Amino acid sequence: MEKVIITGGAGAIGLHLTKLLVANFYEVIIFTRNPKSHPVQNNVRYVHWDPSKQEIDVKSIQEADYIINLAGANLNSKSWTKSYQQEIIASRVESGQLLYQSLKQIPNQVKAVISASAIGWYGTDDQYQKKPFEEGDPQGGNFLAWVCNRWEGSVKPIETLGKRLIVFRFGVVISKDQGLLKEINRFLPFRSIPVLGSGKQILSWIHMDDLCRMLLFGIQNDAIAGIYNACSSEPLPLAEFAKRIAKRKYGPFYIPLPVPSFLIKFMLGKKGQEMVLNGTWVSNKKIVHEKFPFKYPLLDNNCIDNLHID
C-alpha cells in the first residue's frame, strides 16, 4: 500500500481528499501541529510537524511515496491585518521550504510532490481582456498574486532533487460546507440570493470532488508535471453562478439581494476587494489536454444537485 503525506490535511480539502485516497487503497499520513486532537481512522495516521519551527516527522518522510502540500493559513478566517498577511505568506513559504530541506537531507523514496497554489497568481481581470489566463501568463500585481509567487517559489527547488513536481493553481473550490457556497447557502432558506458588488466579476470555480480527483490524477499519472490551473470548464459571472443555484432550488421564485461594493470594502477591506469584488477568468485547457476526466465541468443541474444544498 503506497503512502501519501498530506500537509494541511485537517482542512476541508484535506479531509475530502483523505477519504478519496483511502477509498483508492492509499495509506494517508496527515501532518498537523496537533496530531492527538484527531480521531483514529483505518489507514490514516496523524503526525506532528511545525513549519514555523522547521519540525517534521522524519520517519514519515522516509516512508512516503507521495506528498500533497495543502498547508497555509486560511485566507478567509480572519481580517487581512498586516500581521495576518505576513502569516498567510509565512505559513506557505515555511511549509514549502521545510519539505524541500527534508527531501534533500533525509533518505526517501518520494516519487512526486503536488503543491497547492491559486489562480490568484494572475491578479485581477482586465475589463478589456479577450481571453482567459493560462499557465504561462505573468504574475499579477496584487497581494494574492504575491502570495502565490512566494508559495510556488518555496517548492520550486524540489525539482532539483529529481522529484516530479506538480503545482495546481486552485480556482474557487465549491463545496456546501465551505467558502463561497456556504455563504450563498445562508440566504437560500429565505428565497434570496446575494449579488455581491456588480455581480459581473468572473468566478473560475471547481467542484470539491473534481479538485480532489485531480490531485489523485496527479499522483497516478507520471506524465503530469509543472503548473496546471485547477478549475472547471465554465467560468461564470458571480451573479449568474448564484442565480443558477437559486433557480435550481426555487425555480423563478427567489429574490436577488444586492450587496454594494462599498459595503463589502467597508466590512472586509482588502480581502473583500481581492476575494469578492475582483474576478479572474482562467482557462483549464492544459489539464483537459492531459485527459483529466471532469465529473462536473459545467454548473448544470447535475453539478448543483451533487453539491447537496439543503
Coordinates of C-alpha atoms in Angstrom, one line a residue:
M1 CA 0.0 0.0 0.0
E2 CA 1.6 3.3 -1.1
K3 CA 1.7 6.1 1.4
V4 CA 0.7 9.7 0.8
I5 CA 1.6 12.6 3.1
I6 CA -0.9 15.4 3.2
T7 CA 0.2 18.7 4.8
G8 CA -2.7 20.9 5.8
G9 CA -4.7 17.7 5.7
A10 CA -7.0 18.6 8.6
G11 CA -8.8 21.3 6.5
A12 CA -11.9 20.8 4.3
I13 CA -10.0 19.8 1.2
G14 CA -7.6 17.6 3.1
L15 CA -10.5 15.7 4.8
H16 CA -12.3 15.1 1.5
L17 CA -9.0 14.1 -0.2
T18 CA -8.2 11.7 2.6
K19 CA -11.4 9.8 2.1
L20 CA -10.7 9.6 -1.7
L21 CA -7.2 8.3 -1.2
V22 CA -8.2 5.7 1.4
A23 CA -11.0 4.5 -1.0
N24 CA -8.3 4.1 -3.6
F25 CA -6.1 2.0 -1.3
Y26 CA -3.5 4.5 -0.2
E27 CA -2.3 5.0 3.3
V28 CA -2.6 8.6 4.4
I29 CA -0.2 10.4 6.7
I30 CA -1.5 13.8 7.8
F31 CA 1.0 16.4 9.0
T32 CA -0.5 18.6 11.7
R33 CA 0.6 20.6 14.7
N34 CA -1.9 18.7 17.0
P35 CA -1.9 15.1 16.0
K36 CA -3.5 13.9 19.3
S37 CA -6.6 16.0 18.6
H38 CA -7.8 13.9 15.7
P39 CA -9.7 10.6 15.8
V40 CA -8.1 7.2 15.0
Q41 CA -9.0 6.0 11.4
N42 CA -8.2 3.0 9.4
N43 CA -5.2 3.7 7.0
V44 CA -4.9 7.2 8.3
R45 CA -2.5 8.5 10.9
Y46 CA -1.7 12.0 12.2
V47 CA 1.9 13.0 12.9
H48 CA 3.4 16.2 14.2
W49 CA 5.1 18.9 12.2
D50 CA 5.6 22.6 12.8
P51 CA 6.9 24.6 9.8
S52 CA 7.4 27.7 11.8
K53 CA 9.9 25.8 13.9
Q54 CA 11.0 23.7 10.9
E55 CA 10.0 20.5 12.8
I56 CA 9.0 17.4 10.8
D57 CA 8.4 13.7 11.3
V58 CA 11.5 12.0 9.8
K59 CA 10.1 8.5 9.7
S60 CA 7.1 9.6 7.6
I61 CA 9.4 11.3 5.1
Q62 CA 11.4 8.1 4.8
E63 CA 8.3 6.0 4.2
A64 CA 6.2 8.2 1.9
D65 CA 5.7 7.6 -1.8
Y66 CA 4.0 11.0 -2.5
I67 CA 3.5 14.3 -0.8
I68 CA 0.5 16.6 -1.3
N69 CA 1.1 20.1 0.1
L70 CA -2.0 21.9 1.1
A71 CA -0.5 23.8 4.1
G72 CA -1.2 27.5 4.6
A73 CA -3.1 29.9 6.8
N74 CA -6.8 30.2 5.8
L75 CA -7.4 33.2 3.6
N76 CA -11.0 33.6 4.8
S77 CA -10.7 33.0 8.6
K78 CA -9.5 36.5 9.7
S79 CA -9.3 40.1 8.6
W80 CA -6.2 40.9 6.5
T81 CA -4.3 42.9 9.0
K82 CA -0.6 43.5 8.3
S83 CA 0.3 40.7 10.7
Y84 CA -2.2 38.2 9.2
Q85 CA -1.0 39.0 5.7
Q86 CA 2.5 38.1 7.0
E87 CA 1.2 34.9 8.5
I88 CA -0.6 34.0 5.2
I89 CA 2.7 34.2 3.3
A90 CA 5.0 32.7 6.0
S91 CA 2.8 29.7 6.6
R92 CA 3.1 28.8 2.9
V93 CA 6.7 29.6 2.4
E94 CA 7.9 27.9 5.6
S95 CA 6.0 24.7 4.7
G96 CA 7.5 24.6 1.2
Q97 CA 11.0 25.3 2.5
L98 CA 10.6 22.6 5.2
L99 CA 9.5 20.0 2.6
Y100 CA 12.4 20.8 0.3
Q101 CA 15.1 20.7 3.1
S102 CA 13.6 17.4 4.4
L103 CA 13.6 15.8 1.0
K104 CA 17.1 17.0 0.4
Q105 CA 18.5 15.8 3.7
I106 CA 16.5 12.7 4.6
P107 CA 16.9 9.5 2.6
N108 CA 13.5 8.9 1.0
Q109 CA 11.5 7.2 -1.8
V110 CA 9.2 10.1 -2.7
K111 CA 8.2 10.0 -6.3
A112 CA 6.2 13.2 -6.7
V113 CA 5.3 16.3 -4.8
I114 CA 2.0 18.0 -5.5
S115 CA 1.6 21.5 -4.2
A116 CA -1.4 23.8 -4.0
S117 CA -1.3 27.4 -5.3
A118 CA -4.2 29.5 -6.5
I119 CA -5.4 31.4 -9.6
G120 CA -4.7 34.5 -7.5
W121 CA -1.4 34.3 -9.3
Y122 CA -2.9 36.1 -12.2
G123 CA -4.3 39.1 -10.3
T124 CA -7.5 40.7 -11.5
D125 CA -9.2 40.5 -14.9
D126 CA -8.7 43.5 -17.1
Q127 CA -12.1 44.8 -18.3
Y128 CA -10.8 44.6 -21.9
Q129 CA -9.4 41.0 -21.5
K130 CA -10.3 39.0 -24.6
K131 CA -9.1 35.5 -23.4
P132 CA -8.7 33.7 -20.2
F133 CA -5.5 33.5 -18.2
E134 CA -3.2 30.5 -19.0
E135 CA -0.4 28.9 -17.0
G136 CA 2.4 30.8 -18.8
D137 CA 0.9 34.2 -18.1
P138 CA 2.8 36.5 -15.8
Q139 CA 2.1 37.2 -12.2
G140 CA -0.4 39.9 -11.3
G141 CA 0.2 42.9 -9.1
N142 CA -1.9 42.5 -6.0
F143 CA -1.4 40.8 -2.7
L144 CA -2.8 37.4 -3.6
A145 CA -0.5 37.3 -6.7
W146 CA 2.5 38.0 -4.4
V147 CA 1.3 35.2 -2.1
C148 CA 1.2 32.8 -5.0
N149 CA 4.6 33.9 -6.2
R150 CA 6.2 33.1 -2.8
W151 CA 4.2 29.9 -2.4
E152 CA 5.2 28.5 -5.7
G153 CA 8.8 29.7 -5.3
S154 CA 9.1 27.8 -2.0
V155 CA 8.5 24.4 -3.6
K156 CA 10.2 25.1 -6.9
P157 CA 13.7 23.8 -5.7
I158 CA 12.2 20.3 -5.2
E159 CA 12.6 19.9 -8.9
T160 CA 16.4 20.0 -8.4
L161 CA 16.1 16.8 -6.3
G162 CA 14.9 14.8 -9.3
K163 CA 11.3 14.7 -8.0
R164 CA 8.3 15.2 -10.2
L165 CA 6.7 18.5 -9.0
I166 CA 3.1 19.5 -9.9
V167 CA 1.6 22.8 -8.9
F168 CA -2.2 23.1 -9.1
R169 CA -3.5 26.7 -9.1
F170 CA -6.8 26.2 -7.4
G171 CA -9.9 28.0 -8.6
V172 CA -12.7 28.9 -6.1
V173 CA -13.5 25.5 -4.5
I174 CA -17.2 24.8 -4.5
S175 CA -18.4 22.8 -1.5
K176 CA -21.6 23.0 0.5
D177 CA -19.7 23.4 3.8
Q178 CA -17.0 26.0 3.0
G179 CA -16.2 29.2 1.3
L180 CA -18.5 31.0 -1.2
L181 CA -21.2 28.3 -1.4
K182 CA -21.5 28.2 2.3
E183 CA -22.2 31.9 2.3
I184 CA -24.7 31.7 -0.5
N185 CA -26.4 28.8 1.3
R186 CA -27.1 31.1 4.3
F187 CA -29.5 33.1 2.1
L188 CA -31.4 30.3 0.3
P189 CA -33.8 29.4 3.2
F190 CA -35.2 33.0 2.7
R191 CA -35.6 32.5 -1.0
S192 CA -33.0 35.2 -1.6
I193 CA -29.6 35.1 -3.3
P194 CA -26.8 37.7 -2.7
V195 CA -25.5 39.7 -5.7
L196 CA -22.0 40.8 -4.5
G197 CA -20.8 44.0 -6.0
S198 CA -21.6 44.3 -9.7
G199 CA -22.0 40.5 -10.0
K200 CA -20.1 40.7 -13.2
Q201 CA -16.8 39.6 -11.8
I202 CA -15.8 36.2 -13.3
L203 CA -15.7 33.2 -11.0
S204 CA -13.4 30.4 -12.1
W205 CA -14.6 27.6 -9.9
I206 CA -14.1 23.9 -9.3
H207 CA -16.2 21.3 -7.6
M208 CA -14.6 19.8 -4.5
D209 CA -14.9 16.3 -5.9
D210 CA -13.1 17.3 -9.1
L211 CA -10.4 19.1 -7.2
C212 CA -9.6 16.0 -5.1
R213 CA -9.8 13.7 -8.1
M214 CA -7.4 16.0 -9.9
L215 CA -4.9 15.7 -7.0
L216 CA -5.2 11.9 -7.2
F217 CA -4.8 12.1 -11.0
G218 CA -1.5 13.9 -10.5
I219 CA -0.3 11.1 -8.3
Q220 CA -1.3 8.4 -10.7
N221 CA 0.0 9.9 -14.0
D222 CA 3.7 10.1 -14.4
A223 CA 3.4 12.5 -17.4
I224 CA 1.8 15.2 -15.2
A225 CA 4.4 17.8 -14.1
G226 CA 4.6 21.5 -13.9
I227 CA 1.8 24.1 -13.4
Y228 CA -1.9 23.5 -14.1
N229 CA -5.0 25.6 -13.5
A230 CA -7.4 23.6 -11.4
C231 CA -10.8 24.9 -12.4
S232 CA -13.9 23.9 -14.3
S233 CA -14.7 24.4 -18.0
E234 CA -17.3 27.1 -17.3
P235 CA -16.1 30.2 -15.6
L236 CA -19.2 32.4 -14.8
P237 CA -20.1 35.9 -13.7
L238 CA -20.7 35.7 -10.0
A239 CA -24.3 36.8 -10.3
E240 CA -25.0 34.1 -12.9
F241 CA -23.4 31.5 -10.7
A242 CA -25.6 32.4 -7.8
K243 CA -28.7 32.6 -9.9
R244 CA -28.3 29.1 -11.3
I245 CA -28.2 27.7 -7.8
A246 CA -31.2 29.6 -6.7
K247 CA -33.2 28.7 -9.8
R248 CA -32.4 25.0 -9.3
K249 CA -33.7 25.2 -5.7
Y250 CA -36.7 27.5 -6.2
G251 CA -37.3 27.9 -9.9
P252 CA -38.0 31.6 -10.8
F253 CA -39.3 32.4 -7.3
Y254 CA -36.3 33.9 -5.5
I255 CA -35.2 37.5 -4.6
P256 CA -31.9 38.9 -5.7
L257 CA -30.3 40.7 -2.8
P258 CA -27.7 43.4 -3.9
V259 CA -24.7 43.9 -1.7
P260 CA -23.0 47.1 -2.9
S261 CA -19.2 47.2 -3.4
F262 CA -18.7 50.0 -0.9
L263 CA -20.3 47.9 1.9
I264 CA -18.1 44.9 1.0
K265 CA -15.0 47.1 1.1
F266 CA -16.0 48.7 4.4
M267 CA -16.7 45.3 6.0
L268 CA -13.8 43.3 4.6
G269 CA -11.2 45.8 3.4
K270 CA -8.5 44.5 1.1
K271 CA -9.8 40.9 1.5
G272 CA -13.2 42.0 0.2
Q273 CA -11.6 43.7 -2.8
E274 CA -9.4 40.9 -3.8
M275 CA -11.5 37.8 -3.0
V276 CA -15.1 39.1 -3.6
L277 CA -15.1 42.1 -5.9
N278 CA -12.2 41.1 -8.2
G279 CA -12.7 38.3 -10.8
T280 CA -10.2 36.0 -12.5
W281 CA -11.1 34.4 -15.9
V282 CA -8.9 31.3 -16.1
S283 CA -8.5 28.5 -18.7
N284 CA -8.3 24.8 -17.8
K285 CA -7.4 23.6 -21.3
K286 CA -3.9 22.4 -20.2
I287 CA -5.3 19.8 -17.7
V288 CA -8.1 18.9 -20.2
H289 CA -5.3 18.2 -22.7
E290 CA -3.9 15.7 -20.2
K291 CA -7.3 14.0 -20.4
F292 CA -8.4 14.7 -16.9
P293 CA -12.0 13.3 -16.7
F294 CA -14.1 16.1 -15.1
K295 CA -17.3 14.9 -13.4
Y296 CA -18.6 18.5 -13.1
P297 CA -17.1 20.6 -15.9
L298 CA -20.3 22.8 -16.1
L299 CA -22.6 24.4 -13.5
D300 CA -25.5 22.4 -14.7
N301 CA -28.3 20.6 -12.7
N302 CA -26.1 17.5 -12.2
C303 CA -23.4 19.6 -10.6
I304 CA -25.7 21.6 -8.4
D305 CA -27.5 18.5 -7.2
N306 CA -24.2 17.0 -6.2
L307 CA -23.4 19.9 -4.1
H308 CA -26.2 18.6 -1.8
I309 CA -27.6 22.1 -1.0
D310 CA -30.3 22.0 1.7

